[in-house]
Coordinates of C-alpha atoms and ligand atoms in Angstrom, one line a residue:
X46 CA 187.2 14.5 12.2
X47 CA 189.3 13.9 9.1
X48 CA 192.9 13.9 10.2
X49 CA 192.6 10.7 12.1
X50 CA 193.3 8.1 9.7
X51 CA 197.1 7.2 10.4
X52 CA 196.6 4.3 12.8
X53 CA 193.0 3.0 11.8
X54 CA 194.1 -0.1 10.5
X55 CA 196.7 -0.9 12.7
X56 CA 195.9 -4.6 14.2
X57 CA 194.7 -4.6 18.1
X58 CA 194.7 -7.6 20.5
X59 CA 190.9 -7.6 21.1
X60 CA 190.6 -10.9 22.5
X61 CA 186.7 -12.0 22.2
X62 CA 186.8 -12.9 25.6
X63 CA 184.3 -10.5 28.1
X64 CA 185.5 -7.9 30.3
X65 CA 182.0 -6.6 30.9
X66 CA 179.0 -8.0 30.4
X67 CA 175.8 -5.5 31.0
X68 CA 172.4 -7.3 31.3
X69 CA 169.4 -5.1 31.1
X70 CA 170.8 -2.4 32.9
X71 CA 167.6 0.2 34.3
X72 CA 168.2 3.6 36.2
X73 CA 165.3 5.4 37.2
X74 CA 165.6 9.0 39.0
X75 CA 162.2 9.8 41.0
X76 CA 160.9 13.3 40.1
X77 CA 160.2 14.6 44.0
X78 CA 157.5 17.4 45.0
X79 CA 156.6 19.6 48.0
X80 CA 157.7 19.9 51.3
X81 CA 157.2 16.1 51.5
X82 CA 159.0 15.2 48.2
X83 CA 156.1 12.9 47.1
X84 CA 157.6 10.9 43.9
X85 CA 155.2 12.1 41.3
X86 CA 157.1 10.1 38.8
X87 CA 160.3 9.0 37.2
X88 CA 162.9 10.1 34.8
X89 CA 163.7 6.8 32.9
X90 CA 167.8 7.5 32.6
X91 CA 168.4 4.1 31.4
X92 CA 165.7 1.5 30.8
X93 CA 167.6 -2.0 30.0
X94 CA 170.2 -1.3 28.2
X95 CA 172.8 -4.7 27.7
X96 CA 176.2 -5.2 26.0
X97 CA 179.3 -6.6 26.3
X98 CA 183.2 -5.6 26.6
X99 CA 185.7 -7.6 25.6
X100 CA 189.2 -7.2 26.6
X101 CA 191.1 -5.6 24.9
X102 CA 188.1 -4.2 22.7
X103 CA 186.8 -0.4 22.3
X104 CA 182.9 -0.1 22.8
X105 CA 181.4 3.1 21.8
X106 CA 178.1 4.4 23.3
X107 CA 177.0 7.0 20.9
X108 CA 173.7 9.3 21.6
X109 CA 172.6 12.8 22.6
X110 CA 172.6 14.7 25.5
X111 CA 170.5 13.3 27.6
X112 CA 170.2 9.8 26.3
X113 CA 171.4 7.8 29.3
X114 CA 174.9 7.0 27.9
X115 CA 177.2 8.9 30.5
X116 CA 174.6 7.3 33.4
X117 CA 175.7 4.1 31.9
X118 CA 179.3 5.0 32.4
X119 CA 178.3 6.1 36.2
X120 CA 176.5 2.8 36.7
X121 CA 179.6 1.1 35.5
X122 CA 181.8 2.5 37.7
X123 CA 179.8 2.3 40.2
X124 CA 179.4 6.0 41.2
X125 CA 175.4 5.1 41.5
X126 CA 173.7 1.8 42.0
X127 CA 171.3 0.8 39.3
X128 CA 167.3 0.3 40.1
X129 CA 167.8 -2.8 38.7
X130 CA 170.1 -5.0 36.1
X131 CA 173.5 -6.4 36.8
X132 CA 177.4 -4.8 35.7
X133 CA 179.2 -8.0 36.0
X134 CA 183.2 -7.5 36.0
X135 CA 185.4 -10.2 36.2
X136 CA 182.2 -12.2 37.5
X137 CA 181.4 -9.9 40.0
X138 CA 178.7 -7.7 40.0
X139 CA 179.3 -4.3 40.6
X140 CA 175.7 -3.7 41.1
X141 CA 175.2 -5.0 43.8
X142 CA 178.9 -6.0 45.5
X143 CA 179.6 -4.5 49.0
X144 CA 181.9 -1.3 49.5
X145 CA 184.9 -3.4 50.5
X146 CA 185.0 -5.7 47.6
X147 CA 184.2 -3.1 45.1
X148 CA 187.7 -1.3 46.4
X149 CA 190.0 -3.8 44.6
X150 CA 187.5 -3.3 41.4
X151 CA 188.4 0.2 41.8
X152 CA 191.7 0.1 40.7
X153 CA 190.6 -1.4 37.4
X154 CA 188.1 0.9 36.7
X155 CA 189.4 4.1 36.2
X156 CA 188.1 6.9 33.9
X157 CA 189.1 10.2 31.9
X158 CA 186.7 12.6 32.2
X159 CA 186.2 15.5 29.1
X160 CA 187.5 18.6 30.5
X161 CA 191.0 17.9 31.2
X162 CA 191.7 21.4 33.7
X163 CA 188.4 20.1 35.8
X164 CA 189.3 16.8 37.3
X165 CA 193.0 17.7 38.5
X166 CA 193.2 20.1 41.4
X167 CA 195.1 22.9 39.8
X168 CA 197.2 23.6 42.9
X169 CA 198.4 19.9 42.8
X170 CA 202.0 19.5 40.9
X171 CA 201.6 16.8 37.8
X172 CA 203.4 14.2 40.1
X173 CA 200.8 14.5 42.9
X174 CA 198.0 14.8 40.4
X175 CA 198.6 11.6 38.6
X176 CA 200.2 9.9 41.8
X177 CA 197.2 9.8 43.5
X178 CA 195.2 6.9 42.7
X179 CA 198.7 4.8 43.2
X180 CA 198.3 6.7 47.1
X181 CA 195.1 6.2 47.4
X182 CA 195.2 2.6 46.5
X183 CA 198.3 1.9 48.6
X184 CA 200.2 0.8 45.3
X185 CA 203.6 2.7 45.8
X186 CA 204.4 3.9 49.3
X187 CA 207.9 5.4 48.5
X188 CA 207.5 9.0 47.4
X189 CA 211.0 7.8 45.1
X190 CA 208.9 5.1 44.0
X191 CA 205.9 7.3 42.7
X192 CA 208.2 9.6 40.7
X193 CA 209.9 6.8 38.9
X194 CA 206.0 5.6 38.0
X195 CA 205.0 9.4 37.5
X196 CA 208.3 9.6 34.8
X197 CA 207.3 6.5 33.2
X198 CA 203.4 7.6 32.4
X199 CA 204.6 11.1 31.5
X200 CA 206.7 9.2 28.4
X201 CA 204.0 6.3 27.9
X202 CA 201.6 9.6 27.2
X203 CA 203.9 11.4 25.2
X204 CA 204.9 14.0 27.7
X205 CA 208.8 15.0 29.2
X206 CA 209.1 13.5 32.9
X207 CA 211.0 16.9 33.2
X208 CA 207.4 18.5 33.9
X209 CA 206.5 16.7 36.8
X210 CA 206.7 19.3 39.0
X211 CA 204.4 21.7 37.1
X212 CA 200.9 22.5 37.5
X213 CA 198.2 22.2 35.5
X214 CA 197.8 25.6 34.1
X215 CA 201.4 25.5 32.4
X216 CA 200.1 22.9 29.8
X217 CA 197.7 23.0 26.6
X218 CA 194.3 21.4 26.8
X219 CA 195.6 18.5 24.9
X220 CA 198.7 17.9 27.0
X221 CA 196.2 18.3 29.8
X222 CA 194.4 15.1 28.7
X223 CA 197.3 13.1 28.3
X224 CA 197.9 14.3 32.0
X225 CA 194.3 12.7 32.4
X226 CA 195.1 9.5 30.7
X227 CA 198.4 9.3 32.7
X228 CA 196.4 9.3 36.0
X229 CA 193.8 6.8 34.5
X230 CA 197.0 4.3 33.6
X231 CA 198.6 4.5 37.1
X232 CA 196.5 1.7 38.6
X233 CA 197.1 -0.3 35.5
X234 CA 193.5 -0.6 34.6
X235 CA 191.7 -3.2 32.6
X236 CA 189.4 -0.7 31.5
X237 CA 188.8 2.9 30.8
X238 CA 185.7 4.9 30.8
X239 CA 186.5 7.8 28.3
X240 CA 183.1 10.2 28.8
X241 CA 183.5 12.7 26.1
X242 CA 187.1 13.0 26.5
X243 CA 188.0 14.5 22.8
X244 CA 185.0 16.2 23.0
X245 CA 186.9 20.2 23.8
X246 CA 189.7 19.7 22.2
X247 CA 190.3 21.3 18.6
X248 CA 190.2 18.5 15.9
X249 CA 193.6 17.9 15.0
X250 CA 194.5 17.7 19.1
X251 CA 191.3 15.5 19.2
X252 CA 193.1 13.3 16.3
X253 CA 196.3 12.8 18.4
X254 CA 194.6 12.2 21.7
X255 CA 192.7 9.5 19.8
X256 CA 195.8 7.6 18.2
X257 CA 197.1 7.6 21.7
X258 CA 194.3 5.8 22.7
X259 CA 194.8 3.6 20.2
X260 CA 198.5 3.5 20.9
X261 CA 198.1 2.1 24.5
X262 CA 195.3 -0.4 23.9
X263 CA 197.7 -1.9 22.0
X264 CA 200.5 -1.9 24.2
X265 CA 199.1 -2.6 27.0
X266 CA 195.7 -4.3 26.2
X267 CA 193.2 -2.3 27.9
X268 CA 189.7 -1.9 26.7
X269 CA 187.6 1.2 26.8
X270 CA 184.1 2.4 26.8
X271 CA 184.6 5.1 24.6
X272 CA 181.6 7.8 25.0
X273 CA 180.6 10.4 23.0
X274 CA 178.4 12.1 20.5
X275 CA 180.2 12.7 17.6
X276 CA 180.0 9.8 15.4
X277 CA 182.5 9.9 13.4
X278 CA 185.0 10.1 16.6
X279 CA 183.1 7.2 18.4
X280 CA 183.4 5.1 15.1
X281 CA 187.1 6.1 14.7
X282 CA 188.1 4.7 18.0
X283 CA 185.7 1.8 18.4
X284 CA 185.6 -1.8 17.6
X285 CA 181.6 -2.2 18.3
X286 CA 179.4 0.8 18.4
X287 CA 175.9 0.6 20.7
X288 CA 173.8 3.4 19.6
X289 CA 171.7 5.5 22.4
X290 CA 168.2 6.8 22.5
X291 CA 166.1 7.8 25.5
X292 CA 167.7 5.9 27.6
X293 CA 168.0 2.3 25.2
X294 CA 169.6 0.9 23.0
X295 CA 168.2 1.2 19.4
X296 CA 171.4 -0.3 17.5
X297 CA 174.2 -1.7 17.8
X298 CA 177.2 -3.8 16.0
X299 CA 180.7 -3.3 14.5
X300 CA 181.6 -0.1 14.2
X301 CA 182.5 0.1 10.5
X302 CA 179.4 -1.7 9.6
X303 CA 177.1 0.2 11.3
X304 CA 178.3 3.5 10.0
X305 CA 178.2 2.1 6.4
X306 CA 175.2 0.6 6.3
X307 CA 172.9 1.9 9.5
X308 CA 169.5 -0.4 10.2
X309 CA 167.9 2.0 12.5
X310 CA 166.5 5.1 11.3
X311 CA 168.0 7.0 14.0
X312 CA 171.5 5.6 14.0
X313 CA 170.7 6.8 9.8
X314 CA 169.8 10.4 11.0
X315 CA 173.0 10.1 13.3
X316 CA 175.0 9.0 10.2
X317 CA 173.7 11.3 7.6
X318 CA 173.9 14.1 9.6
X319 CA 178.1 13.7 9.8
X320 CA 177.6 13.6 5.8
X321 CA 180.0 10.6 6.0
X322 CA 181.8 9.8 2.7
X323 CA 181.2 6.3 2.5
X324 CA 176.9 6.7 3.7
X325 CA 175.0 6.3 0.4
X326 CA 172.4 7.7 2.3
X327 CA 169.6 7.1 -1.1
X328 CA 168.9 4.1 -0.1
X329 CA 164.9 5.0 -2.1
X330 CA 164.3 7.3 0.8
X331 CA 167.0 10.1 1.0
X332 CA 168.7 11.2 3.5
X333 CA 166.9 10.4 7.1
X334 CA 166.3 13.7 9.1
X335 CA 164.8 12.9 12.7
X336 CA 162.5 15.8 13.1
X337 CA 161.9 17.9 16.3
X338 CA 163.2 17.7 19.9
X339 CA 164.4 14.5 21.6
X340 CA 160.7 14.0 24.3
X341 CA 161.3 14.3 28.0
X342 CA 162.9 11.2 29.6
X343 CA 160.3 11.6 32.5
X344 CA 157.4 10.9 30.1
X345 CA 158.8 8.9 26.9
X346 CA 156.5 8.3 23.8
X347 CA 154.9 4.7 24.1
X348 CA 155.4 2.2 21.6
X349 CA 158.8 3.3 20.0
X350 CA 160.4 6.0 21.3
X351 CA 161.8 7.5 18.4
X352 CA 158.2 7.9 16.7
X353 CA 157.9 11.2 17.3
X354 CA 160.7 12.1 15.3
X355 CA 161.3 9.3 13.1
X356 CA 159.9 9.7 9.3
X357 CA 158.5 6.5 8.9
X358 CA 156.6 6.0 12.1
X359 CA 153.6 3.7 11.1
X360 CA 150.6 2.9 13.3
X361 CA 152.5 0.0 15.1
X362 CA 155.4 2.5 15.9
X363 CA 153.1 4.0 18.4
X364 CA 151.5 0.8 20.5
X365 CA 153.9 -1.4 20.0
X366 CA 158.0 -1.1 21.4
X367 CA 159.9 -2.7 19.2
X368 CA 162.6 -5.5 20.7
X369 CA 166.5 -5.0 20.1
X370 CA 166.8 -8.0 17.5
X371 CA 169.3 -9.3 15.6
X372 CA 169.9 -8.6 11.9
X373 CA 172.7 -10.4 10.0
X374 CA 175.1 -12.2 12.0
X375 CA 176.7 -9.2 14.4
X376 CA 174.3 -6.3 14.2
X377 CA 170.9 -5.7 16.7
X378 CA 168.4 -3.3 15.6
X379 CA 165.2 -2.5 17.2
X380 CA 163.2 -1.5 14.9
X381 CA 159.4 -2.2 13.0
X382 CA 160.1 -1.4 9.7
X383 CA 162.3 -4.4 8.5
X384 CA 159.5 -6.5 9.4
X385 CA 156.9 -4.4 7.8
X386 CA 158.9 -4.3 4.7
X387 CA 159.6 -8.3 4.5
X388 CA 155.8 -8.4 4.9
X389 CA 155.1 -6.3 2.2
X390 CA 158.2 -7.7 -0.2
Ligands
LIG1466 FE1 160.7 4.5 13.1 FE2 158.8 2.7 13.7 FE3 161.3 2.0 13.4 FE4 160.6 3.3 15.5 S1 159.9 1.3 15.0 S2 162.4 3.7 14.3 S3 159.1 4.7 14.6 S4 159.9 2.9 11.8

């Protein structure tokens, strides 16, 4: 990711006032056995994980596979209901709301999903592809109507209205997406859920998908969970980053910040790993490696999670689960060793 720097500093209307506010979010899957499917225990997806989105803000969720962060995006849009915590959307909570009033909600949650080709029906024109959400929410009825909306997305994405009556397999994978993002803007959502959605794209398509993103938060003022795990994108693109591990939250704070100066020693593996220009990485210790294979989510390591990997696991690391607290005046960390090393300063 290095030709994305034309419209990094370019001001955005972020307005400081929530969107989305997640509070302790938990998703446990029961691992099922035998003809009876006894539970005989639980994959812990996503165990209290809490932020917020503002409008008009970009909120990254950064992590491996397998770290919870596309369950949060599920739980968000309510595709699954959480085993316990609260999504609370314009001071509702999706959580828990009943089908009917979460079909309004719908409209403003919308998401683009990362392989373009896979979420439109390839026998469906463009105009019927990104048209749909506006039938399915009874926005336009006039098939006049729809076009005129189609021809306007196509141009707000970058695209001709001329090809609104091709099909999918007539455009690049990068046109594809903005196909994707066109369908996500129909509704005229207040937020996006992007779930990898640079991630199969080459890099310089990856870099012009992203400034369009950029491009139409500005414009028009939506916010985005932005998804991924490639740092460097996530950073790019977001205003506050949360990073993931086994299914929590081990760091978090603005997105510049945190990639200059991690606090976690797995957000510093994350980081040194990209090699990123600006990452001192000596900071007396080198640079941070996590070792080993992320543990199964069905049986996570007590105490901190990252202690099997994470090169300065101390005794306490093991017993003891360190909280998400904060350091500085916007940054969270959950992590032993600040404490261990203001002890022994
Ligand atoms: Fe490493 Fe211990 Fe910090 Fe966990 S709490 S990240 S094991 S030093």
């Amino acid at each position: 990711m290095t030709a994305v720097s034309t419209e990094k500093d370019a001001a955005k209307p972020a307005s400081g006032e929530p969107l989305v506010v997640v509070e302790n979010l938990v998703k446990h899957f029961p691992i099922q056995k035998g003809l009876l499917k006894r539970t005989v225990g639980q994959v812990r997806a996503v165990d209290g994980v809490s932020f917020t989105i503002n409008k008009g803000e970009t909120v990254g969720l950064v992590g491996e596979s397998g770290s919870g962060k596309s369950t949060v995006a599920r739980l968000i849009l309510r595709l699954m209901k959480p085993t316990s915590g609260r999504v609370d959307f314009g001071g509702q909570d999706m959580a828990t709301i009943g089908t009917k009033q979460l079909r309004p909600l719908r409209q403003d949650i919308q998401m683009v999903f990362q392989d373009p080709f896979s979420s439109i029906n390839p026998r469906m024109t463009i105009a019927n592809a990104i048209s749909e959400p506006l039938v399915t929410h009874k926005l336009i009825t006039s098939t006049s109507g729809r076009r005129a909306r189609v021809g306007e997305l196509l141009e707000l994405v970058g695209l001709s209205p001329n090809d609104m009556d091709k099909y999918p397999h007539q455009f690049s994978g990068g046109q594809a997406q903005r196909i994707g993002i066109a369908r996500a803007l129909a509704t005229n959502p207040q937020l996006i859920v992007a779930d990898e959605a640079v991630s199969s794209l080459d890099v310089s398509v990856q870099a012009q998908v992203l400034n369009l993103l950029r491009r139409l938060q500005r414009e028009l003022g939506v916010s985005y969970l932005f998804i991924g795990h490639d740092l460097n994108v996530v950073r790019y693109i977001s205003d506050k980053v949360c990073v993931m591990y086994m299914g929590q939250i081990v760091e978090s704070g603005p997105a510049d910040d945190l990639m200059s100066n991690p606090q976690h020693p797995y957000t510093e593996a994350l980081v040194g790993a990209i090699a990123s220009a600006e990452y001192t990485a000596d900071r007396g210790h080198g640079r941070v490696v996590a070792r080993g294979e992320i543990p199964s989510p069905s049986n996570p390591p007590k105490g901190c999670r990252f202690h099997t990997r994470c090169p300065f696991a101390f005794d306490r690391c093991k017993v003891d689960e360190p909280a998400l607290l904060q350091v500085g005046t916007d940054r969270l960390a959950a992590c032993h060793l600040r404490e261990k090393m203001e002890v022994s300063a």
